[in-house]
Amino acid sequence: MTVAVIGGGITGLALAYRLRASGTDAVVLESTSRVGGNVQTHARGGYVMEAGPNSFLDREPTMRELAEALGVSARIRPADAAAKNRYVFTRGALRALPTSPPAFLKSDILPLASRLRVVAELLSGRNPTGADESLAQLGRRHLGREATQVLLDAMQTGTYAGDVEQLSVEATFPQLVKFEREHRSLILGAIRAQRAARQAKTPGAAEAGPRLTGQMSTFDGGLGVLVDALAKALGDSVRTDAKVEGLERSADGGWRVRFQERGQPAELSASHVVLAVPAPVAASLVRPLDSELAAKADAIPYAPIAVVHLGFAPGTVPKPDGFGFLVPAVEGKAVLGTIHVSTTFPFRVEGGRVLLTCLMGGARKPEVVARDEDALVALAREELKSMAGLTATPELTEVIRWPRGIPQYTVGHLERLAAMEERLKRWPGLHLAGNAYRGVGVNDCIREAARLADMLGGPAGQATRST
Ligand SMILES: Cc1cc2nc3c(=O)[nH]c(=O)nc-3n(C[C@H](O)[C@H](O)[C@H](O)COP(=O)(O)OP(=O)(O)OC[C@H]3O[C@@H](n4cnc5c(N)ncnc54)[C@H](O)[C@@H]3O)c2cc1C
């Protein structure tokens, strides 16, 4: 059996690695000259910069397993203790996010009336229809208007850069739906879930699987360490500059993949094909086979993002406190949030430099991402001045634009996936993978890649779920 994996992002690489480790032949075809997709790390002028993801929460066993198998788990670094605080820009100031219910009651993150409205959540009702709804709809019912605009919006912005009115609560924060269904109140649900988790931990019992710290983490040289290790382990089973242009069923029930490799037409036969590419690319590849499946994939929108790095020479700005801050949409800013990279991961800068990474645009201001680099840097600096009082001139700036930044799981996303699943049954051996479907984080991509690899590499090589 040969599996052709289309797309050499973290999903495609992790999938091919796991397949090969279990003895299944897998080849990765990547259209660009480098692997990693969104994960791109580079160093310049005393700064290690991430073009895409900055960190992962060390709580996903398949991520740890992968790092261990590749021999890079000792290079995982947790966030510095100084990154423990997180801030939200609201009502004209950066305000610390409270970390416990008593701290919330005393904090100034929301005005008093809105904090009391959150407490009244204990009396709130269930979703009357039971159908999927937006994060904002669930938020307003349980927490009130202001907590939804400030807290829920900041929470989703940190992961999805999305629109709280559009995102599906079932697809983005399923635990909230579970709490509501099982306990009516989100607060009661969260308290009971915490208690159950504590009780489930038998003191002294050895934990199965890899040791997870639960901390925000990266690698000593950034996330590129993982991609480089995967590329090295996969060797020449990864083919770069190989842009896939077409798929056909072959007479033996397998697949023929047509691609351009360094400008030359090429072909590959495979028993399974995994499209680990962005959803619009998957749509264009399956359209000649199945226009309905293509339409469903095309219906997954993306929020564009601009990443703006600002590097400050030693001594020119004070070390900012905490992991960084998020900016709710209601503030009307183009900056979605700012990561205090040098506070969180001090080893990513040399000699007391300060590195701030601003994420801009998103679903709320997609047009901003098309601006030229100078304009983006100027806008980031102007907004940082108004929000954080930062006036110093950076010694280094860099801008990376992602026109297809983060896929948006809008209301009805899970239904759309189920319908795609049904269509895929007509195409045995064809699979969709990657961040457009069942989780946008690096951890989600690796977990889902492992799940698919185990199904394909299992005894019958037969998948039971294809997205
Ligand atoms: C700015 C930004 C910040 C983020 N921050 C975080 C974070 O801090 N933590 C976190 O966990 N996640 C974060 N994410 C999300 C995470 O990075 C992505 O969801 C994840 O990396 C996606 O991996 P993927 O392999 O599914 O897709 P991609 O990385 O998009 O890979 C798809 C690959 O397919 C290739 N391809 C496309 N068309 C073809 C074709 N025709 N033929 C062959 N190859 C093709 C592409 O070149 C690409 O390499 C962030 C994302 C962005 C954009």
Coordinates of C-alpha atoms and ligand atoms in Angstrom, one line a residue:
M1 CA 0.0 0.0 0.0
T2 CA 1.3 3.5 -0.9
V3 CA -0.2 6.6 0.6
A4 CA 0.2 9.9 -1.3
V5 CA 0.1 12.8 1.1
I6 CA -0.6 16.0 -0.6
G7 CA 0.7 19.0 1.4
G8 CA 3.8 19.1 3.5
G9 CA 2.5 21.2 6.4
I10 CA 2.6 19.9 10.0
T11 CA -0.4 17.6 9.2
G12 CA 1.1 16.0 6.1
L13 CA 4.5 15.6 7.7
A14 CA 3.2 14.1 10.9
L15 CA 0.9 11.8 9.0
A16 CA 3.6 10.5 6.7
Y17 CA 6.0 10.0 9.5
R18 CA 3.6 7.9 11.5
L19 CA 2.6 5.9 8.5
R20 CA 6.3 5.1 7.6
A21 CA 7.1 4.3 11.3
S22 CA 4.3 1.7 11.1
G23 CA 5.7 0.2 7.9
T24 CA 3.3 1.8 5.4
D25 CA 4.9 3.5 2.4
A26 CA 4.0 7.2 2.3
V27 CA 5.2 10.0 0.0
V28 CA 4.6 13.7 0.7
L29 CA 4.1 16.1 -2.3
E30 CA 4.6 19.7 -1.3
S31 CA 4.1 22.5 -3.8
T32 CA 6.6 25.0 -2.3
S33 CA 10.3 24.6 -1.9
R34 CA 10.1 24.1 1.8
V35 CA 8.1 22.0 4.2
G36 CA 6.2 23.1 7.3
G37 CA 3.3 25.1 5.8
N38 CA 2.3 27.6 8.4
V39 CA 5.1 26.5 10.7
Q40 CA 8.1 28.6 9.7
T41 CA 10.9 29.7 12.0
H42 CA 13.9 31.9 11.2
A43 CA 16.6 33.8 13.0
R44 CA 17.8 37.3 12.1
G45 CA 19.7 40.0 14.0
G46 CA 19.5 38.4 17.4
Y47 CA 15.8 37.4 17.2
V48 CA 14.2 34.0 16.5
M49 CA 10.9 34.7 14.7
E50 CA 7.9 32.6 13.9
A51 CA 6.0 33.4 10.8
G52 CA 3.0 31.3 12.0
P53 CA 2.4 29.5 15.2
N54 CA 4.4 30.5 18.3
S55 CA 3.6 27.8 20.8
F56 CA 1.5 24.8 21.8
L57 CA 0.0 23.6 25.1
D58 CA 2.0 20.6 26.2
R59 CA -1.1 18.5 26.9
E60 CA -1.5 16.5 23.7
P61 CA 0.1 13.0 24.0
T62 CA 0.5 12.5 20.3
M63 CA 2.6 15.7 20.1
R64 CA 4.9 14.5 22.9
E65 CA 5.1 11.1 21.3
L66 CA 6.1 12.6 18.0
A67 CA 8.8 14.8 19.6
E68 CA 10.1 11.7 21.5
A69 CA 10.1 9.5 18.4
L70 CA 12.1 12.2 16.5
G71 CA 14.5 12.7 19.4
V72 CA 13.6 16.3 20.1
S73 CA 11.5 16.1 23.2
A74 CA 14.4 17.2 25.4
R75 CA 14.4 20.5 23.4
I76 CA 10.8 21.4 24.4
R77 CA 10.8 24.6 26.5
P78 CA 8.0 25.8 28.7
A79 CA 7.0 29.4 28.8
D80 CA 8.9 31.5 31.4
A81 CA 7.1 32.0 34.8
A82 CA 7.0 35.8 33.9
A83 CA 4.5 34.9 31.1
K84 CA 1.9 33.8 33.7
N85 CA -0.2 36.9 33.4
R86 CA -2.4 37.6 30.3
Y87 CA -4.1 40.9 29.5
V88 CA -7.1 42.1 27.6
F89 CA -7.3 45.6 26.2
T90 CA -10.7 46.9 27.3
R91 CA -12.3 50.2 28.2
G92 CA -9.1 52.1 27.3
A93 CA -6.6 50.0 29.3
L94 CA -4.7 46.7 29.5
R95 CA -6.4 44.7 32.2
A96 CA -5.1 41.4 33.7
L97 CA -7.3 38.4 33.1
P98 CA -8.3 37.0 36.5
T99 CA -7.3 33.4 37.1
S100 CA -9.8 32.3 39.7
P101 CA -13.5 33.0 40.5
P102 CA -12.7 35.2 43.6
A103 CA -10.1 37.1 41.5
F104 CA -12.7 37.6 38.8
L105 CA -15.2 39.1 41.3
K106 CA -12.5 41.6 42.5
S107 CA -11.0 42.4 39.1
D108 CA -11.7 45.3 36.8
I109 CA -11.9 43.2 33.6
L110 CA -15.6 44.0 33.4
P111 CA -17.7 46.7 35.1
L112 CA -19.4 45.6 38.3
A113 CA -22.8 45.2 36.8
S114 CA -21.4 42.9 34.0
R115 CA -19.4 40.9 36.6
L116 CA -22.7 40.3 38.6
R117 CA -24.4 39.3 35.3
V118 CA -21.8 36.6 34.9
V119 CA -22.6 35.3 38.4
A120 CA -26.2 35.2 37.4
E121 CA -25.1 32.6 34.9
L122 CA -25.8 30.0 37.5
L123 CA -29.5 30.6 36.8
S124 CA -29.3 30.7 33.0
G125 CA -31.2 28.3 30.7
R126 CA -30.3 25.8 28.0
N127 CA -30.3 26.4 24.3
P128 CA -34.1 26.2 23.5
T129 CA -33.6 24.7 20.0
G130 CA -30.7 22.4 20.7
A131 CA -29.3 23.3 17.3
D132 CA -25.8 24.6 16.7
E133 CA -25.5 28.3 17.4
S134 CA -22.8 31.0 17.4
L135 CA -20.4 31.5 20.3
A136 CA -22.0 35.0 20.8
Q137 CA -25.5 33.5 21.1
L138 CA -24.5 31.0 23.8
G139 CA -22.4 33.8 25.4
R140 CA -25.2 36.3 25.6
R141 CA -27.6 33.7 27.1
H142 CA -25.2 32.6 29.8
L143 CA -22.8 35.5 30.5
G144 CA -24.5 38.6 29.2
R145 CA -23.6 41.1 26.4
E146 CA -20.5 42.6 27.8
A147 CA -18.7 39.4 29.0
T148 CA -19.4 38.0 25.5
Q149 CA -18.0 41.1 23.8
V150 CA -14.9 41.2 26.0
L151 CA -14.1 37.8 27.4
L152 CA -15.5 35.3 24.9
D153 CA -14.4 37.4 22.0
A154 CA -10.8 37.6 23.4
M155 CA -10.9 33.8 24.0
Q156 CA -11.8 33.0 20.4
T157 CA -9.5 35.7 18.9
G158 CA -6.5 34.0 20.6
T159 CA -7.2 30.8 18.6
Y160 CA -9.4 31.6 15.6
A161 CA -8.9 35.4 14.9
G162 CA -12.6 35.0 14.1
D163 CA -16.0 36.7 14.5
V164 CA -17.8 35.6 17.7
E165 CA -21.1 36.1 15.9
Q166 CA -20.2 33.6 13.2
L167 CA -18.2 30.9 14.9
S168 CA -20.0 27.6 15.8
V169 CA -19.9 27.0 19.5
E170 CA -20.1 23.2 18.9
A171 CA -17.1 23.2 16.6
T172 CA -14.9 25.7 18.4
F173 CA -15.6 25.2 22.2
P174 CA -17.5 21.9 22.4
Q175 CA -16.9 21.7 26.2
L176 CA -19.2 24.8 26.6
V177 CA -22.0 22.9 24.9
K178 CA -21.4 19.8 27.0
F179 CA -21.5 21.9 30.2
E180 CA -24.8 23.4 29.1
R181 CA -26.4 20.1 28.1
E182 CA -25.3 18.2 31.2
H183 CA -25.4 20.9 33.9
R184 CA -27.4 23.8 32.4
S185 CA -24.9 26.3 33.8
L186 CA -21.4 26.7 32.3
I187 CA -20.0 27.7 35.7
L188 CA -21.5 24.6 37.4
G189 CA -20.3 22.4 34.6
A190 CA -16.8 23.8 34.8
I191 CA -16.7 23.3 38.6
R192 CA -18.0 19.7 38.4
A193 CA -15.6 18.8 35.6
Q194 CA -12.7 20.1 37.6
R195 CA -13.8 18.1 40.6
A196 CA -14.2 15.0 38.5
A197 CA -10.8 15.4 37.0
R198 CA -9.2 15.7 40.5
Q199 CA -11.0 12.6 41.7
A200 CA -10.0 10.6 38.7
K201 CA -6.3 11.3 39.5
T202 CA -5.4 8.5 42.0
P203 CA -2.5 9.8 44.1
G204 CA 0.7 7.9 43.4
A205 CA -0.7 6.1 40.4
A206 CA 1.7 5.9 37.4
E207 CA 0.3 7.9 34.5
A208 CA 0.0 6.1 31.2
G209 CA 1.6 7.7 28.1
P210 CA 4.2 10.5 27.8
R211 CA 4.7 13.0 30.7
L212 CA 2.9 16.2 29.8
T213 CA 3.5 19.5 31.6
G214 CA 0.3 21.2 30.6
Q215 CA 2.3 24.4 29.9
M216 CA 2.5 26.7 27.0
S217 CA 5.6 25.5 25.2
T218 CA 7.9 25.6 22.1
F219 CA 11.3 24.1 21.2
D220 CA 14.6 25.7 22.1
G221 CA 15.0 26.9 18.5
G222 CA 11.3 27.6 17.9
L223 CA 8.7 25.3 16.3
G224 CA 10.9 24.9 13.2
V225 CA 12.8 22.3 15.3
L226 CA 9.9 19.9 14.9
V227 CA 9.5 20.5 11.2
D228 CA 13.3 20.1 10.6
A229 CA 13.3 16.8 12.5
L230 CA 10.3 15.5 10.5
A231 CA 11.9 16.6 7.2
K232 CA 15.2 14.9 8.2
A233 CA 13.4 11.7 9.3
L234 CA 11.3 11.5 6.1
G235 CA 14.3 12.2 3.8
D236 CA 13.5 11.7 0.2
S237 CA 10.0 10.5 0.8
V238 CA 9.2 14.3 0.9
R239 CA 9.2 15.8 -2.6
T240 CA 9.2 19.6 -2.6
D241 CA 8.4 21.9 -5.6
A242 CA 5.8 19.2 -6.4
K243 CA 2.5 20.9 -7.0
V244 CA -0.5 18.5 -7.3
E245 CA -2.8 19.5 -10.1
G246 CA -5.2 16.5 -10.5
L247 CA -6.5 13.2 -9.1
E248 CA -7.9 10.3 -11.0
R249 CA -9.2 6.9 -10.1
S250 CA -7.1 4.2 -11.6
A251 CA -8.5 0.9 -13.1
D252 CA -7.3 -1.1 -10.1
G253 CA -9.3 1.0 -7.7
G254 CA -6.4 3.1 -6.6
W255 CA -5.5 6.6 -7.4
R256 CA -3.3 8.5 -9.9
V257 CA -1.9 11.8 -8.7
R258 CA -0.8 14.3 -11.4
F259 CA 1.7 17.0 -10.4
Q260 CA 4.3 19.5 -11.7
E261 CA 7.7 18.7 -10.2
R262 CA 10.2 21.5 -10.8
G263 CA 8.3 22.5 -13.8
Q264 CA 8.0 19.0 -15.3
P265 CA 4.8 17.0 -15.4
A266 CA 4.9 13.9 -13.2
E267 CA 2.6 11.2 -11.9
L268 CA 2.3 8.9 -8.9
S269 CA 0.1 5.9 -8.2
A270 CA -1.2 5.3 -4.7
S271 CA -3.8 3.2 -3.0
H272 CA -4.7 6.1 -0.7
V273 CA -4.6 9.9 -1.2
V274 CA -4.7 12.3 1.7
L275 CA -5.4 15.9 0.8
A276 CA -3.6 17.7 3.7
V277 CA -3.9 21.1 1.9
P278 CA -6.1 24.1 2.7
A279 CA -9.8 23.5 2.1
P280 CA -10.0 25.6 -1.1
V281 CA -7.1 23.7 -2.6
A282 CA -8.8 20.4 -1.7
A283 CA -12.0 21.7 -3.3
S284 CA -10.2 22.5 -6.5
L285 CA -8.6 19.0 -6.6
V286 CA -11.9 17.1 -6.0
R287 CA -14.1 19.4 -8.1
P288 CA -13.7 17.3 -11.3
L289 CA -14.7 14.2 -9.4
D290 CA -17.4 15.5 -7.1
S291 CA -18.7 19.0 -7.3
E292 CA -20.9 18.6 -4.2
L293 CA -17.9 17.6 -2.1
A294 CA -15.9 20.5 -3.6
A295 CA -18.7 23.0 -2.7
K296 CA -18.7 21.9 0.9
A297 CA -14.9 22.3 1.2
D298 CA -15.2 25.7 -0.5
A299 CA -17.7 26.8 2.1
I300 CA -15.1 26.8 4.8
P301 CA -14.0 30.4 5.0
Y302 CA -10.6 31.6 6.2
A303 CA -9.6 34.6 8.2
P304 CA -6.5 36.4 6.8
I305 CA -3.8 37.4 9.3
A306 CA -0.8 39.7 9.1
V307 CA 2.0 38.9 11.5
V308 CA 4.2 41.9 12.4
H309 CA 7.4 41.4 14.4
L310 CA 8.8 44.4 16.2
G311 CA 12.3 43.9 17.7
F312 CA 13.7 46.4 20.2
A313 CA 17.4 46.9 21.0
P314 CA 18.5 46.1 24.6
G315 CA 17.5 48.9 27.0
T316 CA 15.2 50.7 24.6
V317 CA 11.9 49.4 26.1
P318 CA 11.0 47.9 29.5
K319 CA 10.4 44.2 29.6
P320 CA 6.7 43.8 29.1
D321 CA 4.8 41.8 31.7
G322 CA 3.0 38.5 30.9
F323 CA 2.4 36.4 27.8
G324 CA 0.8 39.3 26.0
F325 CA -2.6 40.8 25.4
L326 CA -5.8 40.3 23.3
V327 CA -8.0 43.0 21.8
P328 CA -11.7 42.3 21.6
A329 CA -13.4 43.4 18.3
V330 CA -15.5 46.0 20.0
E331 CA -12.4 48.1 20.5
G332 CA -12.2 48.6 16.7
K333 CA -8.4 47.9 16.4
A334 CA -6.6 46.1 13.6
V335 CA -4.3 44.4 16.2
L336 CA -6.0 41.2 17.4
G337 CA -3.4 40.5 20.0
T338 CA 0.3 40.9 20.8
I339 CA 2.6 38.2 22.1
H340 CA 5.4 39.3 24.4
V341 CA 7.8 36.8 22.8
S342 CA 10.9 37.7 24.7
T343 CA 9.1 37.6 28.1
T344 CA 7.5 34.2 27.2
F345 CA 10.4 32.5 25.6
P346 CA 13.5 34.6 26.6
F347 CA 15.8 32.2 24.7
R348 CA 14.4 33.4 21.4
V349 CA 16.2 36.8 21.7
E350 CA 19.9 37.6 22.3
G351 CA 21.2 40.0 24.9
G352 CA 18.2 41.6 26.5
R353 CA 16.4 42.4 23.3
V354 CA 12.6 42.7 23.4
L355 CA 10.5 41.0 20.7
L356 CA 6.8 41.7 20.2
T357 CA 4.7 39.9 17.7
C358 CA 1.4 41.5 16.7
L359 CA -1.3 39.5 14.9
M360 CA -3.5 41.8 12.8
G361 CA -6.6 41.7 10.6
G362 CA -8.5 38.4 11.1
A363 CA -12.2 38.0 10.3
R364 CA -12.9 41.4 11.9
K365 CA -10.7 43.5 9.6
P366 CA -9.6 41.3 6.7
E367 CA -8.9 44.3 4.5
V368 CA -6.0 45.3 6.7
V369 CA -3.9 42.3 5.7
A370 CA -3.6 43.6 2.1
R371 CA -1.8 46.8 3.1
D372 CA 1.9 47.1 2.3
E373 CA 4.5 46.2 4.9
D374 CA 5.4 49.8 5.9
A375 CA 1.7 50.6 6.4
L376 CA 1.2 47.5 8.6
V377 CA 4.3 48.3 10.7
A378 CA 3.1 51.9 11.1
L379 CA -0.4 50.7 12.1
A380 CA 0.9 48.2 14.6
R381 CA 3.1 50.8 16.2
E382 CA 0.3 53.4 16.3
E383 CA -2.1 50.9 18.0
L384 CA 0.6 49.7 20.4
K385 CA 1.2 53.3 21.4
S386 CA -2.5 53.9 22.1
M387 CA -3.0 50.5 23.9
A388 CA 0.4 49.9 25.7
G389 CA 2.0 53.3 25.6
L390 CA 4.9 52.0 23.5
T391 CA 6.7 54.8 21.7
A392 CA 10.2 53.4 21.1
T393 CA 11.5 52.8 17.6
P394 CA 12.2 49.1 16.8
E395 CA 15.6 48.1 15.4
L396 CA 14.0 45.3 13.4
T397 CA 10.6 44.9 11.7
E398 CA 9.2 42.0 9.7
V399 CA 5.8 41.4 8.2
I400 CA 4.4 38.0 7.1
R401 CA 0.9 38.0 5.4
W402 CA -1.3 34.9 5.5
P403 CA -4.2 35.6 3.1
R404 CA -5.5 32.2 4.2
G405 CA -4.7 32.5 7.9
I406 CA -7.0 30.4 10.1
P407 CA -10.0 28.4 8.8
Q408 CA -13.2 29.5 10.4
Y409 CA -15.5 26.9 11.9
T410 CA -18.7 28.8 11.3
V411 CA -22.2 27.7 12.6
G412 CA -23.1 24.4 11.0
H413 CA -19.4 23.3 10.6
L414 CA -19.9 19.9 12.1
E415 CA -23.0 19.3 9.9
R416 CA -20.9 20.3 6.9
L417 CA -18.2 17.8 8.0
A418 CA -20.8 15.0 8.3
A419 CA -22.1 15.7 4.8
M420 CA -18.5 15.7 3.4
E421 CA -18.0 12.3 5.2
E422 CA -21.0 10.9 3.4
R423 CA -19.7 12.1 0.0
L424 CA -16.2 10.7 0.7
K425 CA -17.8 7.2 1.0
R426 CA -18.2 7.3 -2.8
W427 CA -14.4 7.7 -3.1
P428 CA -12.7 4.9 -1.3
G429 CA -9.1 5.7 -0.5
L430 CA -9.6 9.5 -0.6
H431 CA -9.2 11.4 2.6
L432 CA -9.2 15.0 3.8
A433 CA -6.9 16.2 6.6
G434 CA -5.5 19.4 8.1
N435 CA -6.6 22.4 10.1
A436 CA -9.8 23.1 8.1
Y437 CA -11.7 20.3 9.7
R438 CA -11.3 19.1 13.3
G439 CA -9.1 21.6 15.1
V440 CA -6.9 24.5 14.1
G441 CA -4.0 24.2 16.6
V442 CA -0.7 22.4 15.9
N443 CA -1.7 19.9 18.6
D444 CA -5.0 19.2 16.8
C445 CA -3.3 18.8 13.4
I446 CA -0.9 16.2 15.0
R447 CA -3.6 14.4 16.9
E448 CA -5.8 14.1 13.8
A449 CA -2.8 13.1 11.6
A450 CA -2.1 10.3 14.1
R451 CA -5.7 9.1 14.1
L452 CA -5.8 8.9 10.3
A453 CA -2.4 7.2 10.1
D454 CA -3.5 4.6 12.6
M455 CA -6.7 3.9 10.5
L456 CA -4.8 3.7 7.2
G457 CA -1.9 1.7 8.6
G458 CA -4.2 -0.6 10.6
P459 CA -4.7 -4.2 9.7
A460 CA -7.1 -3.6 6.9
G461 CA -5.7 -0.2 5.9
Q462 CA -9.3 0.9 5.9
A463 CA -10.4 4.2 7.2
T464 CA -13.8 4.5 8.9
R465 CA -13.8 8.3 8.9
S466 CA -12.2 10.2 6.1
T467 CA -11.9 13.8 7.4
Ligands
LIG1 C1 -0.3 33.5 12.0 C2 -0.7 32.1 12.6 C3 -0.5 31.9 13.9 C4 -0.8 30.7 14.5 N1 -0.6 30.5 15.8 C5 -0.7 29.2 16.3 C6 -0.2 28.9 17.6 O1 0.4 29.7 18.3 N2 -0.4 27.7 18.1 C7 -1.1 26.7 17.3 O2 -1.2 25.6 17.8 N3 -1.5 27.0 16.1 C8 -1.4 28.2 15.6 N4 -1.7 28.4 14.3 C9 -2.4 27.4 13.5 C10 -1.5 26.3 12.9 O3 -0.2 26.9 12.6 C11 -2.0 25.7 11.7 O4 -3.4 25.3 11.9 C12 -1.3 24.5 11.2 O5 0.1 24.8 11.2 C13 -1.8 24.0 9.9 O6 -1.1 22.9 9.4 P1 -1.6 22.1 8.1 O7 -0.5 21.1 7.8 O8 -3.0 21.5 8.4 O9 -1.8 23.1 7.0 P2 -0.7 24.1 6.3 O10 0.3 24.5 7.2 O11 -1.5 25.1 5.5 O12 0.0 23.1 5.2 C14 -0.6 22.8 3.9 C15 0.5 22.6 2.9 O13 0.0 22.2 1.7 C16 0.8 22.8 0.7 N5 0.0 22.8 -0.6 C17 -1.0 23.7 -1.0 N6 -1.4 23.4 -2.2 C18 -0.7 22.3 -2.6 C19 -0.7 21.5 -3.8 N7 -1.6 21.8 -4.9 N8 0.2 20.5 -4.0 C20 1.0 20.2 -2.9 N9 1.1 20.9 -1.8 C21 0.2 21.9 -1.6 C22 1.1 24.2 1.2 O14 2.2 24.8 0.6 C23 1.4 23.8 2.7 O15 2.8 23.5 2.9 C24 -1.4 29.7 13.7 C25 -1.6 29.9 12.3 C26 -1.3 31.1 11.7 C27 -1.5 31.3 10.3

